[in-house]
Coordinates of C-alpha atoms in Angstrom, one line a residue:
Chain E
M1 CA 79.9 91.8 127.4
K2 CA 79.3 88.1 127.2
T3 CA 81.9 85.5 127.4
P4 CA 83.1 85.0 123.9
T5 CA 82.7 81.7 122.3
N6 CA 85.9 81.8 120.3
P7 CA 88.8 82.9 122.4
S8 CA 91.2 83.3 119.5
S9 CA 88.8 85.5 117.4
I10 CA 90.0 88.8 116.3
K11 CA 87.4 90.6 118.4
T12 CA 88.7 88.9 121.6
R13 CA 92.3 89.5 120.9
F14 CA 91.5 93.1 120.1
A15 CA 89.5 93.5 123.3
I16 CA 92.3 92.1 125.4
K17 CA 95.0 94.3 123.8
F18 CA 92.9 97.3 123.9
L19 CA 92.0 96.9 127.5
Q20 CA 95.6 96.4 128.4
A21 CA 96.6 99.6 126.5
M22 CA 93.9 101.5 128.3
K23 CA 95.2 100.3 131.6
K24 CA 98.6 101.5 130.8
L25 CA 97.3 104.8 129.6
N26 CA 95.4 105.1 132.8
K27 CA 98.5 104.7 134.9
K28 CA 100.1 107.7 133.2
R29 CA 97.2 109.8 133.9
S30 CA 97.8 113.2 135.5
S31 CA 95.6 114.3 138.4
S32 CA 94.3 117.5 136.9
P33 CA 93.2 116.9 133.3
S34 CA 93.2 120.0 131.2
M35 CA 91.6 120.4 127.8
A36 CA 94.7 119.7 125.9
D37 CA 95.4 116.8 128.1
K38 CA 92.0 115.4 127.3
Q39 CA 92.6 115.8 123.6
R40 CA 95.9 114.1 123.8
R41 CA 94.5 111.2 125.7
C42 CA 91.7 110.9 123.3
R43 CA 94.2 110.7 120.5
L44 CA 96.2 108.2 122.4
I45 CA 93.2 106.0 123.0
R46 CA 92.3 106.1 119.3
A47 CA 95.8 105.3 118.3
A48 CA 95.8 102.5 120.8
A49 CA 92.6 101.1 119.3
C50 CA 94.1 101.2 115.9
A51 CA 97.3 99.6 117.0
S52 CA 95.7 96.9 119.0
M53 CA 93.5 96.1 116.1
A54 CA 96.5 95.8 113.9
S55 CA 98.4 93.7 116.3
A56 CA 95.3 91.5 116.7
V57 CA 95.1 91.0 113.0
G58 CA 98.8 90.3 112.8
T59 CA 101.1 90.8 109.9
R60 CA 99.0 88.9 107.4
R61 CA 97.4 92.1 106.0
A62 CA 99.1 95.0 104.4
W63 CA 97.1 97.6 106.3
S64 CA 97.9 96.1 109.7
R65 CA 101.5 95.8 108.7
A66 CA 101.4 99.5 107.8
V67 CA 99.9 100.4 111.1
L68 CA 102.4 98.4 113.1
R69 CA 105.3 99.8 111.1
K70 CA 104.1 103.3 111.9
T71 CA 103.8 102.6 115.6
V72 CA 107.2 101.0 115.7
N73 CA 108.7 103.9 113.7
N74 CA 107.2 106.4 116.0
H75 CA 108.7 104.6 118.9
Q76 CA 112.1 104.3 117.4
Y77 CA 112.7 107.7 115.8
H78 CA 111.7 110.5 118.0
S79 CA 112.6 114.2 118.0
V80 CA 113.5 116.2 115.0
I81 CA 115.2 113.3 113.2
N82 CA 111.8 111.7 113.0
N83 CA 110.4 114.8 111.5
R84 CA 112.9 114.9 108.7
R85 CA 112.6 111.2 108.1
R86 CA 108.9 111.5 107.8
I87 CA 109.1 114.2 105.2
T88 CA 111.5 112.1 103.0
R89 CA 109.2 109.2 103.5
R90 CA 106.2 111.1 102.3
K91 CA 108.1 112.3 99.3
R92 CA 109.1 108.8 98.4
V93 CA 105.6 107.6 98.6
V94 CA 104.4 110.4 96.3
M95 CA 107.1 109.5 93.8
M96 CA 106.2 105.9 94.0
R97 CA 102.6 106.7 93.3
R98 CA 103.4 108.9 90.4
G99 CA 105.6 106.2 88.9
N100 CA 102.9 103.6 89.3
P101 CA 102.0 102.1 85.9
R102 CA 98.7 100.9 87.1
E103 CA 97.5 104.4 87.6
G104 CA 96.3 104.8 84.1
H105 CA 94.3 101.6 84.2
S106 CA 91.6 102.8 86.4
G107 CA 90.8 105.7 84.2
N108 CA 88.4 108.3 85.6
L109 CA 88.3 106.5 89.0
G110 CA 91.5 108.4 89.9
E111 CA 90.1 110.6 92.6
E112 CA 88.1 108.0 94.5
D113 CA 91.1 105.7 94.1
D114 CA 93.4 108.2 95.8
I115 CA 90.9 109.0 98.5
L116 CA 90.5 105.4 99.3
R117 CA 94.3 105.0 99.3
G118 CA 94.5 107.7 101.9
L119 CA 91.9 106.1 104.1
V120 CA 93.3 102.6 104.2
P121 CA 96.6 102.5 106.0
G122 CA 99.4 101.5 103.8
G123 CA 97.2 102.0 100.8
E124 CA 99.8 104.2 98.9
G125 CA 101.6 102.3 96.3
M126 CA 99.2 99.4 96.2
D127 CA 97.6 98.4 93.0
F128 CA 93.8 98.7 92.8
C129 CA 93.1 95.0 93.2
R130 CA 95.0 94.8 96.3
L131 CA 93.6 98.0 97.6
L132 CA 90.1 96.6 97.3
S133 CA 90.8 93.4 99.1
E134 CA 92.6 95.3 101.9
T135 CA 89.7 97.7 102.1
A136 CA 87.3 94.8 102.5
H137 CA 89.3 93.4 105.4
Y138 CA 89.9 96.8 106.9
V139 CA 86.1 97.5 106.9
K140 CA 85.5 94.2 108.6
C141 CA 88.0 95.0 111.3
L142 CA 86.8 98.5 111.8
R143 CA 83.3 97.1 112.4
A144 CA 84.6 94.6 114.9
Q145 CA 86.6 97.3 116.6
I146 CA 83.5 99.5 116.8
Q147 CA 81.4 96.7 118.2
V148 CA 84.0 95.9 120.9
M149 CA 84.5 99.4 121.8
T150 CA 80.8 100.0 122.1
N151 CA 80.5 97.0 124.3
I152 CA 83.3 98.2 126.6
L153 CA 81.7 101.6 126.8
D154 CA 78.4 100.1 127.6
H155 CA 79.9 97.9 130.2
Y156 CA 81.6 100.8 132.0
S157 CA 79.0 103.5 131.6
T158 CA 76.3 101.5 133.3
Chain M
M1 CA 121.5 46.6 74.7
D2 CA 121.1 49.9 73.0
P3 CA 117.8 51.5 71.9
P4 CA 118.2 51.2 68.1
L5 CA 118.3 47.5 68.4
V6 CA 115.2 47.4 70.4
N7 CA 113.6 49.7 67.9
E8 CA 114.3 47.3 65.2
A9 CA 112.8 44.5 67.2
S10 CA 109.7 46.4 68.0
F11 CA 109.2 47.3 64.4
T12 CA 109.0 43.7 63.5
A13 CA 106.8 43.1 66.4
A14 CA 104.5 45.7 65.0
A15 CA 103.4 43.1 62.5
N16 CA 101.3 42.0 65.4
P17 CA 98.5 44.5 66.2
S18 CA 99.4 44.7 69.9
S19 CA 102.9 46.0 69.4
Y20 CA 104.3 46.9 72.7
S21 CA 102.8 44.5 75.1
L22 CA 105.1 42.0 76.8
A23 CA 103.0 39.2 75.3
G24 CA 103.7 40.5 71.9
L25 CA 107.3 40.5 72.6
L26 CA 107.3 36.9 73.8
S27 CA 105.3 35.7 70.9
F28 CA 107.3 37.5 68.4
P29 CA 110.1 35.0 67.6
T30 CA 107.5 32.7 66.1
S31 CA 105.5 35.3 64.3
G32 CA 108.2 37.7 63.2
G33 CA 109.7 36.0 60.2
S34 CA 109.9 38.9 57.8
G35 CA 113.2 40.0 56.3
G36 CA 116.2 40.9 58.3
G37 CA 114.1 41.6 61.4
G38 CA 113.8 37.9 62.1
D39 CA 117.5 37.8 62.8
L40 CA 117.2 40.5 65.4
G41 CA 114.1 38.9 66.7
L42 CA 116.0 35.7 67.3
R43 CA 118.6 37.6 69.1
M44 CA 116.0 39.2 71.2
G45 CA 114.5 35.8 71.9
S46 CA 117.8 34.4 73.0
L47 CA 118.1 37.2 75.5
G48 CA 114.9 36.0 76.9
L49 CA 112.8 37.8 79.5
A50 CA 115.5 40.2 80.4
G51 CA 114.9 41.8 77.1
G52 CA 111.3 42.6 78.1
D53 CA 112.5 45.1 80.7
D54 CA 114.8 46.7 78.3
L55 CA 112.1 47.0 75.8
E56 CA 109.9 48.8 78.2
E57 CA 112.7 51.1 79.1
S58 CA 113.3 51.8 75.5
T59 CA 109.7 52.7 75.0
V60 CA 110.0 55.1 77.8
T61 CA 113.0 56.8 76.3
E62 CA 111.3 56.9 73.0
Q63 CA 108.2 58.5 74.5
S64 CA 110.3 61.1 76.2
R65 CA 112.1 61.8 73.0
S66 CA 108.9 62.2 71.1
R67 CA 107.7 64.5 73.8
Y68 CA 110.8 66.5 73.4
E69 CA 110.1 66.6 69.7
N70 CA 106.6 67.7 70.3
G71 CA 108.0 70.5 72.3
G72 CA 110.1 71.5 69.4
G73 CA 107.0 71.3 67.3
K74 CA 105.2 73.7 69.6
R75 CA 108.0 76.1 69.5
K76 CA 107.9 75.9 65.8
R77 CA 104.2 76.5 65.9
V78 CA 104.6 79.7 67.9
A79 CA 107.0 80.8 65.3
G80 CA 104.4 79.9 62.6
N81 CA 101.8 81.9 64.4
C82 CA 104.1 84.9 64.5
F83 CA 104.6 84.4 60.8
I84 CA 100.9 84.4 60.2
D85 CA 100.4 87.5 62.3
G86 CA 103.1 89.2 60.4
S87 CA 101.7 88.2 57.1
S88 CA 98.3 89.3 58.1
K89 CA 99.8 92.7 58.5
L90 CA 101.1 92.6 55.0
A91 CA 98.3 93.7 52.7
S92 CA 99.8 91.7 49.8
S93 CA 99.0 88.3 51.1
S94 CA 95.5 87.1 50.3
S95 CA 93.2 85.7 52.9
A96 CA 93.0 82.4 51.1
D97 CA 96.7 82.1 51.3
Q98 CA 96.5 82.7 55.0
D99 CA 93.9 80.1 55.5
L100 CA 95.9 77.7 53.6
N101 CA 98.9 78.5 55.7
K102 CA 96.9 78.2 58.9
S103 CA 95.4 74.9 58.0
N104 CA 98.7 73.6 56.9
I105 CA 100.2 74.5 60.2
K106 CA 97.2 73.1 62.1
R107 CA 97.5 69.9 60.2
A108 CA 101.2 69.8 60.5
K109 CA 101.2 70.2 64.3
P110 CA 99.5 67.0 65.3
S111 CA 101.7 65.1 62.9
G112 CA 104.7 67.2 63.7
S113 CA 106.1 64.6 66.0
V114 CA 105.7 62.0 63.4
H115 CA 107.4 64.0 60.8
E116 CA 110.3 64.8 62.9
S117 CA 110.7 61.4 64.4
G118 CA 110.4 60.1 60.9
G119 CA 113.2 62.3 59.9
S120 CA 115.4 61.1 62.6
R121 CA 114.8 57.5 61.6
T122 CA 115.4 57.6 58.0
E123 CA 118.0 54.9 58.1
A124 CA 115.7 52.7 60.1
E125 CA 113.1 53.2 57.4
A126 CA 115.6 52.2 54.8
N127 CA 116.1 48.9 56.5
S128 CA 112.5 47.8 56.8
G129 CA 109.4 49.2 55.2
T130 CA 107.1 48.4 58.2
N131 CA 108.8 51.0 60.2
I132 CA 106.4 53.8 60.2
K133 CA 103.5 51.9 61.5
P134 CA 104.6 51.5 65.1
V135 CA 105.8 55.0 65.3
E136 CA 102.5 56.3 64.1
E137 CA 100.6 54.0 66.3
K138 CA 102.4 55.2 69.3
S139 CA 102.3 58.8 68.5
K140 CA 98.6 58.7 67.7
P141 CA 97.4 58.9 71.3
E142 CA 99.6 61.9 71.9
P143 CA 98.9 64.3 69.2
P144 CA 95.2 65.0 70.0
K145 CA 96.2 65.9 73.5
D146 CA 99.0 68.0 72.2
Y147 CA 96.8 69.7 69.7
I148 CA 94.2 70.7 72.3
H149 CA 97.0 71.8 74.6
V150 CA 98.5 74.0 72.0
R151 CA 95.2 75.3 71.0
A152 CA 94.3 76.3 74.5
R153 CA 97.5 78.0 74.7
R154 CA 97.1 79.8 71.5
G155 CA 94.8 82.6 72.7
Q156 CA 97.2 83.2 75.5
A157 CA 100.1 83.5 73.2
T158 CA 98.4 85.8 70.8
D159 CA 97.1 88.5 73.2
S160 CA 98.5 87.9 76.6
H161 CA 98.0 91.5 77.5
S162 CA 94.3 91.6 77.0
L163 CA 94.0 88.2 78.8
A164 CA 95.8 89.5 81.8
E165 CA 93.8 92.7 81.7
R166 CA 90.6 90.7 81.6
A167 CA 91.7 88.6 84.5
R168 CA 92.6 91.7 86.4
R169 CA 89.2 93.3 85.7
E170 CA 87.4 90.2 86.8
K171 CA 89.4 90.2 90.0
I172 CA 88.5 93.8 90.6
S173 CA 84.8 93.4 90.0
E174 CA 84.8 90.3 92.2
R175 CA 86.3 92.3 95.0
M176 CA 84.0 95.2 94.4
K177 CA 81.2 92.8 94.8
I178 CA 82.6 91.6 98.1
L179 CA 82.9 95.2 99.3
Q180 CA 79.4 96.0 98.1
D181 CA 78.1 93.2 100.3
L182 CA 80.1 94.6 103.2
V183 CA 78.9 98.1 102.9
P184 CA 75.2 98.5 103.7
G185 CA 73.1 100.1 101.1
C186 CA 75.7 99.7 98.5
N187 CA 74.0 97.0 96.6
K188 CA 71.5 99.3 95.0
V189 CA 74.2 101.7 93.7
I190 CA 75.2 101.2 90.1
G191 CA 78.4 102.4 88.7
K192 CA 82.0 101.9 89.9
A193 CA 82.6 105.5 90.9
L194 CA 79.5 105.7 92.9
V195 CA 80.2 102.4 94.6
L196 CA 83.6 103.6 95.5
D197 CA 82.2 106.8 96.8
E198 CA 79.9 104.8 99.0
I199 CA 82.8 102.7 100.3
I200 CA 84.8 105.8 101.0
N201 CA 82.0 107.3 102.9
Y202 CA 81.5 104.2 104.9
V203 CA 85.1 103.8 105.8
Q204 CA 85.2 107.5 106.8
S205 CA 82.1 107.1 109.0
L206 CA 83.6 104.0 110.6
Q207 CA 86.8 105.9 111.4
H208 CA 84.9 108.8 112.8
Q209 CA 82.9 106.3 114.9
V210 CA 86.1 105.0 116.3
E211 CA 87.2 108.5 117.1
F212 CA 84.0 109.2 118.8
L213 CA 84.1 106.0 120.7
S214 CA 87.6 106.7 121.9
M215 CA 86.5 110.1 123.0
K216 CA 83.8 108.6 125.0
L217 CA 86.1 106.0 126.4
E218 CA 88.5 108.7 127.5
A219 CA 85.7 110.3 129.4
V220 CA 84.7 107.0 130.9
N221 CA 88.1 105.8 131.5
S222 CA 88.8 108.0 134.5
R223 CA 86.0 106.5 136.4
V224 CA 86.6 102.9 135.7
T225 CA 90.2 102.2 136.4
P226 CA 89.6 99.4 138.9
A227 CA 87.1 97.8 136.7
I228 CA 89.4 97.7 133.8
E229 CA 92.1 96.2 136.0
G230 CA 89.8 93.3 136.7
F231 CA 88.2 93.0 133.3
P232 CA 90.2 90.7 131.3
S233 CA 90.5 87.8 133.8
K234 CA 87.0 88.2 135.2
D235 CA 84.8 88.7 132.2
L236 CA 86.5 88.2 129.0
T237 CA 88.4 85.0 128.8
P238 CA 89.4 81.8 130.5
A239 CA 92.5 82.1 132.6
T240 CA 94.7 80.2 130.1
F241 CA 94.0 82.5 127.3
D242 CA 94.4 85.5 129.5
A243 CA 97.9 84.5 130.2
N244 CA 98.4 84.0 126.5
G245 CA 97.0 87.4 125.8
M246 CA 99.4 88.8 128.3
V247 CA 102.3 87.3 126.6
Y248 CA 101.0 88.4 123.3
G249 CA 100.0 91.9 124.2
S250 CA 102.6 92.9 126.7
Q251 CA 105.0 93.9 124.0
T252 CA 103.1 96.0 121.6
P253 CA 100.8 98.0 123.7
R254 CA 103.6 99.3 125.8
E255 CA 105.5 100.0 122.6
Y256 CA 102.8 102.0 121.0
A257 CA 101.9 103.8 124.2
R258 CA 105.5 105.0 124.4
G259 CA 105.6 105.6 120.8
L260 CA 102.5 107.6 120.8
Q261 CA 103.8 109.7 123.6
T262 CA 106.9 110.4 121.7
E263 CA 104.8 111.2 118.8
W264 CA 102.9 113.7 120.8
L265 CA 106.1 115.2 122.1
H266 CA 107.5 115.4 118.7
M267 CA 104.4 117.1 117.4
Q268 CA 104.7 119.6 120.1
I269 CA 108.3 120.2 119.3
G270 CA 107.6 120.3 115.6
S271 CA 104.9 122.9 116.0
G272 CA 107.2 124.9 118.2
F273 CA 109.8 124.7 115.5
E274 CA 107.4 125.9 112.9
R275 CA 106.4 128.7 115.0
G276 CA 110.0 129.6 115.8
T277 CA 111.2 129.7 112.2

């Protein structure tokens, strides 16, 4: 990876955060990795990538806020209480979506609309306009994320 | 000095074409010799230059008042529109009548301020016949603006819903276009649903890519621990920003690392629960 020209760019911030997270994950590594352990670590790295991207973006965007909120919630409410809470949360979201008056506006786009809502974090309960702009930003960030991760991978695999 | 007095004075001054200039005021004891206004004019003159300021003040208040009256006219106009709409629903009223109504209202609006202000100054009119001139002269520059203003507002008032809807649709298509530019190969696709499909596919592929990359990184990560230790300070950034990044990043990564572990635990527990019950 080259030295970045803009130190405060989202890519740079994401790279720093992500590498720090990897470092921390590495410390907790067990000596004999089983298959389940590998899967878990894979998930952790992925979630770390998402979360560091979100924290690199900051709270300006709805999707990054949603990701950050999810991370913090996972941290704060563990065990079974979390489970129950989550269920109520999901229900509430569904109710909100059903009660959304904008729903009828998009007509036959309902399915794609809902799929997109499921893909973009925090997309539930957004109106379509907002969803589109969030999606645009999210796509940009995902691209940057992929680029940085590829660069890191290249850097370490060679 | 109270405004009515100044009004009187200015009415006589309006015998001159340049009614509200200071020069006009100063020249007016000599020129204004008509009727009872002259008396007032003399009084004004005796007050001297101090009266000039007051006059200007009074014009300001008058203007504001006329503006207020214009506002009233607008309100009335909206009511008139409503009336017209209502009457258009009635089959009995002929279209000619409507046109007449409309044109009446249209014509009435620009002059609405004059009408109303005239109504408020009937006593002043009774005193001197030259009254209306200055009022009209002053309110002339305002009404066209007012007219245009109201007219621009008219479409809004009549169907605000469709206007908002149009704005929303424009916004959506604009953002769609932005997204189309972002997603490769999406420019050729026509149709909103297909474009959305493309976008969804693209986002999904990106997410899968991230997943794949994290898998690869997991495999690589075991080998490169020391390199990662040295990475940020050596390769990535100048030292100052590294410190900054430390400050920034120290909070969240730990948090989510812990959080994710708890999530994992919880998932295990949850699945155990499900199996148990």
